[in-house]
Amino acid sequence: SYELTQPPSVSVSPGQTASITCSGSKLGDRFACWYQQKPGQSPVLVIYEDFKRPSGIPERFSGSNSGNTATLTISGTQAVDEADYYCQAWDGNVVFGGGTKLTVL
Amino acid sequence: EVQLVVSGGGLVQPGRSLRLACEASGFTFDDFAMHWVRQAPGKGLEWVSGINWNSGSIDFADSVKGRFTISRDNAKNSLFLQMNSLRTEDTAFYYCVKDLGQQQLVFDYWGQGTLVTVSS
């Protein structure tokens, strides 16, 4: 079965750029999307079809996808961005990455 | 405003059944596919099942195939998940999720999770 691999944790200082990767075989041949989940809340879509932002998502969130890796980039990271982030793709059925805890410190 | 209100969670014994319901509002329900996604406490997300607008296309994760069924009532803007032969590993928060389109498999709105606990 298809698998998506994310680093368990990423740390970033406020105002700096955070990059969260998602790896999977030929992931660049598929669309990837990203969800943000804060403690006790439901997930929120932040990036879809590799780089598109839903309305209401700040411009500091961006995405890319090439080769075997999709990347979520948060520019000028703020304390409110501290959350778990999940990548997701499709391979016959829906597959989620294991999630990355982003710490802003 | 899109709202997805889930009901039906609770404590159930292994082998028993439970039915979840999701009432949708704020969008044209029968224009979109719908899904159920679950999350075991402290764990990651797992897609469970999806259904297209007219119930003509239905899929399940292998982990629930043959035990869970999904259905929808477009007249009542409602989505359902019938869970039979429940196992302890089915314990999770279950989310009702709206598809961005007709089975684009992008989840743009999530309801509040309802906790299903399978335990004796």
XYZ file of N, CA and C in Angstrom:
675
model
N 0.838 -1.183 0.000
C 0.000 0.000 0.000
C 0.886 1.249 0.000
N 0.319 2.319 -0.514
C 1.070 3.555 -0.645
C 1.264 4.200 0.713
N 2.459 4.766 0.931
C 2.754 5.391 2.206
C 3.309 6.795 2.009
N 2.947 7.671 2.914
C 3.473 9.033 2.957
C 4.220 9.213 4.275
N 5.461 9.702 4.187
C 6.306 9.830 5.369
C 6.584 11.292 5.688
N 6.302 11.676 6.932
C 6.581 13.030 7.408
C 7.513 12.966 8.608
N 8.317 14.002 8.828
C 9.103 14.051 10.060
C 8.156 14.235 11.237
N 8.417 13.574 12.355
C 7.505 13.702 13.503
C 7.408 15.114 14.041
N 8.500 15.860 13.968
C 8.489 17.200 14.535
C 9.401 18.137 13.760
N 9.013 19.390 13.772
C 9.808 20.478 13.192
C 9.709 21.661 14.143
N 10.832 22.306 14.366
C 10.841 23.496 15.208
C 11.276 24.705 14.401
N 10.730 25.847 14.748
C 11.065 27.081 14.027
C 10.953 28.255 14.984
N 11.760 29.263 14.768
C 11.671 30.485 15.572
C 10.636 31.417 14.960
N 9.954 32.197 15.773
C 8.964 33.141 15.231
C 9.588 34.038 14.170
N 8.867 34.230 13.072
C 9.345 35.084 11.999
C 10.184 34.369 10.969
N 10.626 33.161 11.291
C 11.441 32.400 10.346
C 10.554 31.527 9.450
N 11.196 30.835 8.517
C 10.476 29.970 7.579
C 10.510 28.519 8.037
N 9.341 27.915 8.076
C 9.233 26.502 8.426
C 8.939 25.689 7.169
N 9.628 24.579 7.025
C 9.382 23.671 5.906
C 9.077 22.287 6.447
N 7.955 21.746 6.022
C 7.536 20.406 6.431
C 7.439 19.548 5.183
N 8.148 18.434 5.186
C 8.193 17.575 4.015
C 7.274 16.372 4.145
N 6.916 15.843 2.993
C 6.062 14.665 2.898
C 6.613 13.832 1.749
N 7.060 12.622 2.042
C 7.718 11.808 1.026
C 6.886 10.581 0.676
N 6.850 10.306 -0.620
C 6.148 9.115 -1.104
C 6.616 8.812 -2.512
N 6.523 7.564 -2.913
C 6.986 7.154 -4.228
C 6.271 7.929 -5.334
N 7.051 8.631 -6.129
C 6.517 9.415 -7.246
C 5.362 10.321 -6.812
N 5.495 10.887 -5.634
C 4.443 11.762 -5.110
C 4.178 12.932 -6.054
N 5.219 13.391 -6.733
C 5.066 14.508 -7.653
C 4.140 14.225 -8.816
N 3.844 12.945 -9.048
C 2.922 12.585 -10.125
C 1.468 12.668 -9.674
N 1.276 12.924 -8.368
C -0.083 13.008 -7.811
C -0.266 14.405 -7.202
N -1.495 14.732 -6.898
C -1.754 15.958 -6.151
C -1.573 15.697 -4.660
N -0.962 16.674 -3.981
C -0.832 16.595 -2.524
C -1.598 17.748 -1.890
N -2.106 17.511 -0.692
C -2.700 18.607 0.054
C -2.277 18.508 1.513
N -2.524 19.571 2.236
C -2.051 19.700 3.609
C -3.177 20.193 4.523
N -3.186 19.639 5.738
C -4.164 20.028 6.746
C -3.439 20.455 8.011
N -4.005 21.466 8.652
C -3.508 21.932 9.948
C -4.505 21.512 11.021
N -3.995 20.965 12.113
C -4.876 20.597 13.214
C -4.285 21.092 14.536
N -5.033 21.957 15.176
C -4.631 22.454 16.493
C -5.265 21.582 17.566
N -4.681 21.549 18.762
C -5.185 20.662 19.827
C -6.669 20.852 20.098
N -7.391 19.756 20.101
C -8.807 19.789 20.411
C -9.691 20.301 19.293
N -9.114 20.537 18.124
C -9.891 21.066 17.000
C -9.884 20.105 15.815
N -10.823 20.318 14.906
C -10.861 19.543 13.674
C -9.812 20.064 12.700
N -9.351 19.214 11.808
C -8.371 19.667 10.803
C -8.941 20.757 9.902
N -8.020 21.563 9.372
C -8.349 22.635 8.437
C -7.473 22.478 7.202
N -8.089 22.542 6.033
C -7.341 22.471 4.776
C -6.553 23.762 4.588
N -5.238 23.654 4.365
C -4.415 24.853 4.155
C -3.806 24.908 2.756
N -3.593 23.754 2.132
C -3.063 23.701 0.766
C -3.716 22.515 0.053
N -4.125 22.707 -1.203
C -4.614 21.595 -2.000
C -4.050 21.673 -3.407
N -4.114 20.564 -4.113
C -3.542 20.461 -5.459
C -2.142 21.084 -5.499
N -1.352 20.639 -4.566
C 0.075 20.956 -4.430
C 0.368 22.352 -3.883
N -0.325 23.393 -4.382
C 0.087 24.749 -4.043
C -1.066 25.727 -3.866
N -2.303 25.283 -4.085
C -3.448 26.202 -4.022
C -3.873 26.427 -2.579
N -4.211 27.677 -2.265
C -4.671 28.030 -0.928
C -6.171 28.271 -0.921
N -6.889 27.597 -0.009
C -8.332 27.903 0.128
C -8.513 29.342 0.600
N -9.672 29.898 0.337
C -9.936 31.247 0.814
C -9.842 31.292 2.337
N -9.237 32.353 2.837
C -9.090 32.514 4.276
C -7.778 32.006 4.831
N -7.016 31.284 4.029
C -5.709 30.805 4.474
C -4.663 31.877 4.157
N -3.880 32.266 5.146
C -2.905 33.351 4.932
C -1.891 33.029 3.830
N -1.407 34.076 3.191
C -0.452 33.914 2.093
C 0.883 33.324 2.539
N 1.148 33.358 3.836
C 2.422 32.812 4.293
C 2.482 31.292 4.138
N 1.336 30.668 3.877
C 1.305 29.222 3.623
C 1.459 28.976 2.117
N 2.437 28.135 1.757
C 2.617 27.781 0.361
C 3.006 26.318 0.255
N 2.864 25.772 -0.942
C 3.174 24.362 -1.129
C 3.850 24.105 -2.451
N 4.570 22.996 -2.505
C 5.196 22.556 -3.739
C 5.217 21.029 -3.729
N 5.407 20.446 -4.906
C 5.404 18.990 -5.009
C 6.166 18.582 -6.255
N 7.241 17.839 -6.062
C 8.054 17.406 -7.181
C 8.823 16.146 -6.801
N 9.026 15.286 -7.797
C 9.771 14.056 -7.515
C 9.039 13.201 -6.495
N 9.701 12.935 -5.403
C 9.112 12.102 -4.357
C 8.695 12.904 -3.127
N 8.762 14.241 -3.215
C 8.550 15.042 -2.016
C 7.622 16.235 -2.241
N 6.639 16.342 -1.371
C 5.811 17.547 -1.289
C 6.264 18.332 -0.063
N 6.213 19.643 -0.180
C 6.684 20.492 0.912
C 5.670 21.574 1.233
N 5.380 21.699 2.511
C 4.577 22.812 3.008
C 5.541 23.827 3.602
N 5.437 25.056 3.137
C 6.309 26.115 3.622
C 5.478 27.193 4.294
N 5.902 27.586 5.481
C 5.240 28.668 6.206
C 6.267 29.776 6.379
N 6.034 30.886 5.698
C 6.960 32.016 5.757
C 6.539 32.960 6.878
N 7.541 33.505 7.583
C 7.193 34.408 8.679
C 6.306 33.709 9.691
N 6.731 32.552 10.142
C 5.919 31.719 11.037
C 5.510 32.469 12.292
N 4.255 32.299 12.668
C 3.724 32.952 13.857
C 3.376 31.900 14.908
N 3.227 32.349 16.119
C 2.893 31.442 17.226
C 1.587 30.694 16.953
N 0.650 31.353 16.267
C -0.645 30.724 15.977
C -0.530 29.569 14.987
N 0.639 29.444 14.335
C 0.840 28.367 13.369
C 1.265 27.071 14.046
N 1.525 27.126 15.330
C 1.912 25.917 16.059
C 0.746 24.940 16.030
N 1.001 23.748 15.465
C -0.067 22.775 15.246
C 0.534 21.495 14.679
N -0.320 20.501 14.510
C 0.050 19.309 13.751
C -0.338 19.527 12.292
N 0.524 19.081 11.398
C 0.262 19.212 9.976
C 0.309 17.832 9.318
N -0.700 17.567 8.494
C -0.804 16.285 7.809
C -0.824 16.497 6.304
N -0.007 15.724 5.592
C -0.125 15.712 4.140
C -1.094 14.598 3.746
N -1.598 14.709 2.540
C -2.566 13.726 2.054
C -2.458 13.635 0.544
N -2.564 12.425 0.026
C -2.577 12.209 -1.425
C -3.551 11.068 -1.705
N -3.566 10.672 -2.957
C -4.511 9.640 -3.367
C -3.778 8.576 -4.159
N -3.997 7.312 -3.807
C -3.424 6.215 -4.565
C -4.446 5.088 -4.573
N -5.457 5.226 -5.384
C -6.564 4.269 -5.325
C -7.510 4.657 -4.217
N -6.978 4.913 -3.073
C -7.731 5.463 -1.956
C -6.934 6.565 -1.284
N -7.559 7.191 -0.331
C -6.944 8.339 0.331
C -5.847 7.864 1.279
N -4.718 8.554 1.257
C -3.614 8.243 2.157
C -3.193 9.525 2.875
N -3.016 9.430 4.181
C -2.497 10.537 4.983
C -1.083 10.215 5.443
N -0.269 11.246 5.554
C 0.999 11.101 6.226
C 0.771 10.983 7.732
N 1.826 10.621 8.445
C 1.704 10.392 9.878
C 1.579 11.658 10.717
N 1.832 12.804 10.094
C 1.694 14.069 10.808
C 3.023 14.605 11.324
N 3.128 15.925 11.349
C 4.308 16.618 11.854
C 3.877 17.661 12.865
N 4.468 17.607 14.033
C 4.161 18.614 15.057
C 5.090 19.800 14.851
N 4.514 20.939 14.522
C 5.285 22.163 14.341
C 5.303 22.938 15.644
N 6.506 23.171 16.150
C 6.690 23.959 17.372
C 7.308 25.287 17.011
N 6.718 26.351 17.500
C 7.237 27.699 17.265
C 7.826 28.203 18.575
N 9.144 28.312 18.601
C 9.784 28.712 19.860
C 10.931 29.691 19.652
N -22.552 29.774 5.817
C -21.460 29.110 6.529
C -21.695 27.597 6.508
N -20.671 26.870 6.076
C -20.774 25.414 6.052
C -20.749 24.870 7.478
N -21.710 24.022 7.774
C -21.725 23.345 9.071
C -21.955 21.859 8.863
N -21.223 21.056 9.605
C -21.373 19.606 9.593
C -21.493 19.176 11.035
N -22.691 18.765 11.419
C -22.962 18.428 12.812
C -23.125 16.919 12.938
N -22.242 16.329 13.713
C -22.187 14.871 13.834
C -22.832 14.414 15.129
N -23.529 13.323 15.053
C -24.132 12.730 16.248
C -24.020 11.211 16.182
N -24.178 10.581 17.345
C -24.240 9.129 17.371
C -23.063 8.419 18.009
N -22.045 9.154 18.401
C -20.907 8.498 19.029
C -21.242 8.007 20.428
N -20.307 7.268 21.013
C -20.517 6.791 22.368
C -19.715 5.550 22.651
N -20.032 4.921 23.768
C -19.357 3.705 24.206
C -20.141 2.490 23.737
N -19.446 1.546 23.123
C -20.105 0.343 22.627
C -19.187 -0.851 22.851
N -19.778 -2.015 23.074
C -18.988 -3.216 23.315
C -18.459 -3.794 22.002
N -17.357 -4.484 22.054
C -16.850 -5.151 20.842
C -17.900 -6.083 20.253
N -17.975 -6.055 18.924
C -18.931 -6.899 18.218
C -20.286 -6.256 17.992
N -20.553 -5.152 18.702
C -21.839 -4.482 18.553
C -21.810 -3.460 17.420
N -22.925 -2.782 17.240
C -23.064 -1.823 16.145
C -23.325 -0.416 16.658
N -23.050 0.548 15.785
C -23.310 1.947 16.092
C -23.529 2.678 14.775
N -24.388 3.684 14.787
C -24.653 4.454 13.580
C -24.374 5.918 13.836
N -23.518 6.495 13.004
C -23.232 7.914 13.069
C -24.048 8.659 12.024
N -24.438 9.870 12.381
C -25.169 10.725 11.452
C -24.477 12.076 11.364
N -24.565 12.695 10.208
C -23.988 14.012 9.984
C -25.004 14.860 9.248
N -25.396 15.958 9.858
C -26.345 16.869 9.226
C -25.583 18.060 8.663
N -25.733 18.298 7.369
C -24.992 19.339 6.672
C -25.865 20.548 6.392
N -25.247 21.709 6.392
C -25.946 22.943 6.032
C -24.942 23.946 5.501
N -25.455 24.959 4.811
C -24.584 26.014 4.312
C -24.018 25.778 2.930
N -24.404 24.675 2.288
C -23.967 24.408 0.922
C -24.973 23.462 0.274
N -24.882 23.335 -1.043
C -25.785 22.440 -1.768
C -25.271 21.022 -1.615
N -25.887 20.298 -0.695
C -25.373 19.003 -0.262
C -25.166 18.035 -1.415
N -26.116 17.950 -2.319
C -26.015 16.931 -3.363
C -25.116 17.352 -4.529
N -24.365 18.421 -4.365
C -23.357 18.793 -5.354
C -21.980 18.224 -5.014
N -21.860 17.606 -3.854
C -20.538 17.224 -3.372
C -20.496 15.794 -2.843
N -19.322 15.169 -3.039
C -19.060 13.906 -2.357
C -18.839 14.188 -0.874
N -19.024 13.157 -0.069
C -18.831 13.269 1.379
C -18.024 12.079 1.875
N -17.381 12.263 3.018
C -16.481 11.240 3.549
C -16.569 11.163 5.064
N -16.060 10.060 5.574
C -15.789 9.908 7.001
C -14.284 9.681 7.166
N -13.702 10.409 8.086
C -12.288 10.269 8.429
C -12.219 10.082 9.942
N -11.340 9.210 10.415
C -11.254 8.990 11.857
C -9.835 9.231 12.356
N -9.759 9.403 13.666
C -8.483 9.691 14.315
C -8.491 9.068 15.695
N -7.716 8.023 15.875
C -7.583 7.431 17.204
C -6.972 8.465 18.145
N -7.355 8.468 19.399
C -6.853 9.476 20.337
C -5.326 9.551 20.324
N -4.806 10.739 20.059
C -3.367 10.954 20.038
C -2.656 10.446 18.801
N -3.423 9.982 17.823
C -2.823 9.413 16.614
C -3.150 10.258 15.381
N -2.781 9.736 14.207
C -2.979 10.463 12.967
C -4.336 10.216 12.336
N -4.514 10.797 11.161
C -5.782 10.727 10.445
C -5.846 9.480 9.577
N -7.041 8.908 9.494
C -7.275 7.737 8.649
C -8.595 7.915 7.919
N -8.545 7.919 6.608
C -9.768 7.953 5.818
C -10.527 6.643 6.004
N -11.834 6.736 6.172
C -12.651 5.554 6.432
C -13.494 5.183 5.224
N -14.211 6.169 4.689
C -15.153 5.864 3.612
C -15.569 7.132 2.903
N -15.966 6.991 1.643
C -16.454 8.123 0.872
C -17.615 7.719 -0.019
N -18.457 8.695 -0.336
C -19.640 8.448 -1.163
C -19.844 9.629 -2.098
N -20.142 9.359 -3.353
C -20.333 10.475 -4.274
C -21.745 11.029 -4.143
N -22.088 12.009 -4.970
C -23.307 12.770 -4.754
C -24.580 11.929 -4.824
N -24.585 10.923 -5.698
C -25.831 10.150 -5.878
C -25.712 8.726 -5.354
N -24.690 8.498 -4.515
C -24.460 7.177 -3.907
C -24.067 6.118 -4.938
N -23.700 6.561 -6.135
C -23.327 5.614 -7.172
C -21.894 5.124 -7.067
N -21.084 5.811 -6.294
C -19.692 5.423 -6.107
C -19.369 5.496 -4.627
N -19.002 4.351 -4.069
C -18.737 4.229 -2.635
C -17.433 3.468 -2.449
N -16.605 3.934 -1.533
C -15.346 3.256 -1.241
C -15.138 3.166 0.267
N -14.348 2.188 0.652
C -14.018 1.982 2.060
C -12.532 1.694 2.207
N -12.001 2.062 3.344
C -10.666 1.626 3.703
C -10.697 0.119 3.939
N -9.593 -0.541 3.667
C -9.535 -1.988 3.859
C -9.836 -2.371 5.306
N -9.483 -1.495 6.232
C -9.638 -1.801 7.657
C -11.101 -1.912 8.091
N -12.023 -1.365 7.280
C -13.432 -1.390 7.666
C -14.312 -2.066 6.629
N -13.726 -2.466 5.523
C -14.494 -3.063 4.430
C -15.239 -4.310 4.917
N -16.497 -4.385 4.575
C -17.315 -5.523 4.989
C -17.968 -5.346 6.348
N -17.556 -4.352 7.104
C -18.143 -4.105 8.429
C -18.900 -2.778 8.480
N -18.429 -1.793 7.745
C -19.048 -0.455 7.758
C -19.783 -0.229 6.442
N -20.878 0.511 6.516
C -21.548 0.982 5.306
C -21.767 2.482 5.407
N -21.733 3.145 4.269
C -21.943 4.586 4.208
C -23.176 4.847 3.354
N -23.930 5.856 3.720
C -25.109 6.210 2.935
C -25.376 7.698 3.109
N -26.248 8.216 2.267
C -26.612 9.626 2.359
C -28.074 9.794 1.968
N -28.680 10.812 2.520
C -30.055 11.179 2.180
C -30.010 12.634 1.733
N -29.987 12.846 0.442
C -29.847 14.209 -0.070
C -31.057 15.076 0.267
N -32.220 14.475 0.398
C -33.419 15.242 0.742
C -33.323 15.823 2.148
N -32.528 15.158 2.993
C -32.381 15.604 4.383
C -30.981 16.135 4.667
N -30.189 16.329 3.609
C -28.828 16.853 3.775
C -28.057 16.081 4.847
N -28.143 14.779 4.778
C -27.557 13.955 5.830
C -26.665 12.856 5.278
N -25.626 12.554 6.042
C -24.662 11.491 5.755
C -24.661 10.539 6.932
N -24.489 9.246 6.633
C -24.533 8.246 7.697
C -23.354 7.290 7.591
N -22.988 6.733 8.729
C -22.002 5.657 8.768
C -22.527 4.584 9.705
N -22.848 3.434 9.141
C -23.289 2.290 9.926
C -22.071 1.419 10.217
N -21.772 1.248 11.482
C -20.582 0.510 11.884
C -21.021 -0.767 12.592
N -20.726 -1.899 11.978
C -21.069 -3.200 12.556
C -19.809 -3.944 12.968
N -19.984 -4.961 13.769
C -18.865 -5.808 14.224
C -17.693 -4.956 14.699
N -17.995 -4.013 15.560
C -16.972 -3.075 16.001
C -15.863 -3.766 16.777
N -14.658 -3.245 16.606
C -13.457 -3.784 17.256
C -12.842 -2.682 18.114
N -12.014 -3.080 19.052
C -11.377 -2.087 19.909
C -10.551 -1.095 19.082
N -9.989 -1.573 17.983
C -9.162 -0.690 17.146
C -9.980 0.323 16.343
N -11.300 0.222 16.411
C -12.150 1.230 15.782
C -12.354 2.447 16.688
N -11.847 2.371 17.904
C -11.960 3.500 18.823
C -11.264 4.726 18.238
N -12.005 5.800 18.087
C -11.467 7.002 17.433
C -12.492 8.132 17.458
N -12.003 9.307 17.171
C -12.891 10.415 16.821
C -13.252 10.255 15.345
N -14.511 10.350 15.044
C -14.976 10.220 13.663
C -15.442 11.591 13.166
N -14.874 11.987 12.030
C -15.198 13.278 11.433
C -16.018 13.090 10.166
N -17.043 13.880 10.036
C -17.793 14.007 8.794
C -17.095 15.092 7.972
N -16.813 14.781 6.713
C -15.966 15.668 5.923
C -16.571 15.916 4.544
N -16.545 17.150 4.121
C -17.048 17.535 2.806
C -15.913 17.492 1.789
N -16.190 16.946 0.621
C -15.234 16.955 -0.480
C -15.261 18.314 -1.174
N -14.110 18.710 -1.703
C -14.032 19.970 -2.437
C -14.914 19.943 -3.685
N -15.128 18.732 -4.219
C -15.951 18.609 -5.417
C -16.579 17.237 -5.503
N -16.624 16.728 -6.730
C -17.175 15.397 -6.939
C -16.051 14.376 -6.842
N -15.728 13.983 -5.637
C -14.659 13.004 -5.385
C -13.302 13.506 -5.844
N -13.009 14.752 -5.535
C -11.659 15.272 -5.722
C -10.725 14.739 -4.651
N -11.304 14.171 -3.601
C -10.525 13.636 -2.486
C -9.672 14.711 -1.850
N -10.222 15.902 -1.775
C -9.682 17.021 -1.008
C -10.779 17.417 -0.039
N -10.424 17.548 1.240
C -11.432 17.700 2.282
C -11.440 19.140 2.778
N -12.394 19.940 2.312
C -12.343 21.366 2.594
C -13.119 21.795 3.830
N -14.015 20.972 4.332
C -14.693 21.289 5.582
C -14.839 20.019 6.417
N -14.575 20.177 7.698
C -14.644 19.063 8.638
C -15.629 19.402 9.743
N -16.459 18.445 10.095
C -17.318 18.629 11.250
C -16.532 18.420 12.529
N -17.219 18.601 13.645
C -16.574 18.296 14.915
C -16.493 16.771 15.046
N -15.476 16.288 15.648
C -15.346 14.840 15.790
C -16.302 14.304 16.843
N -16.776 13.093 16.615
C -17.559 12.405 17.639
C -16.773 11.173 18.059
N -16.641 10.977 19.349
C -15.810 9.893 19.861
C -16.596 8.591 19.920
N -16.046 7.584 19.286
C -16.572 6.227 19.369
C -15.563 5.421 20.176
N -16.018 4.870 21.276
C -15.162 4.057 22.133
C -15.684 2.627 22.125
N -14.838 1.713 21.669
C -15.220 0.305 21.628
C -14.471 -0.412 22.744
N -15.210 -0.809 23.742
C -14.592 -1.416 24.913
C -15.621 -2.244 25.667
N -15.123 -3.301 26.299
C -16.007 -4.141 27.111
C -16.059 -3.632 28.553
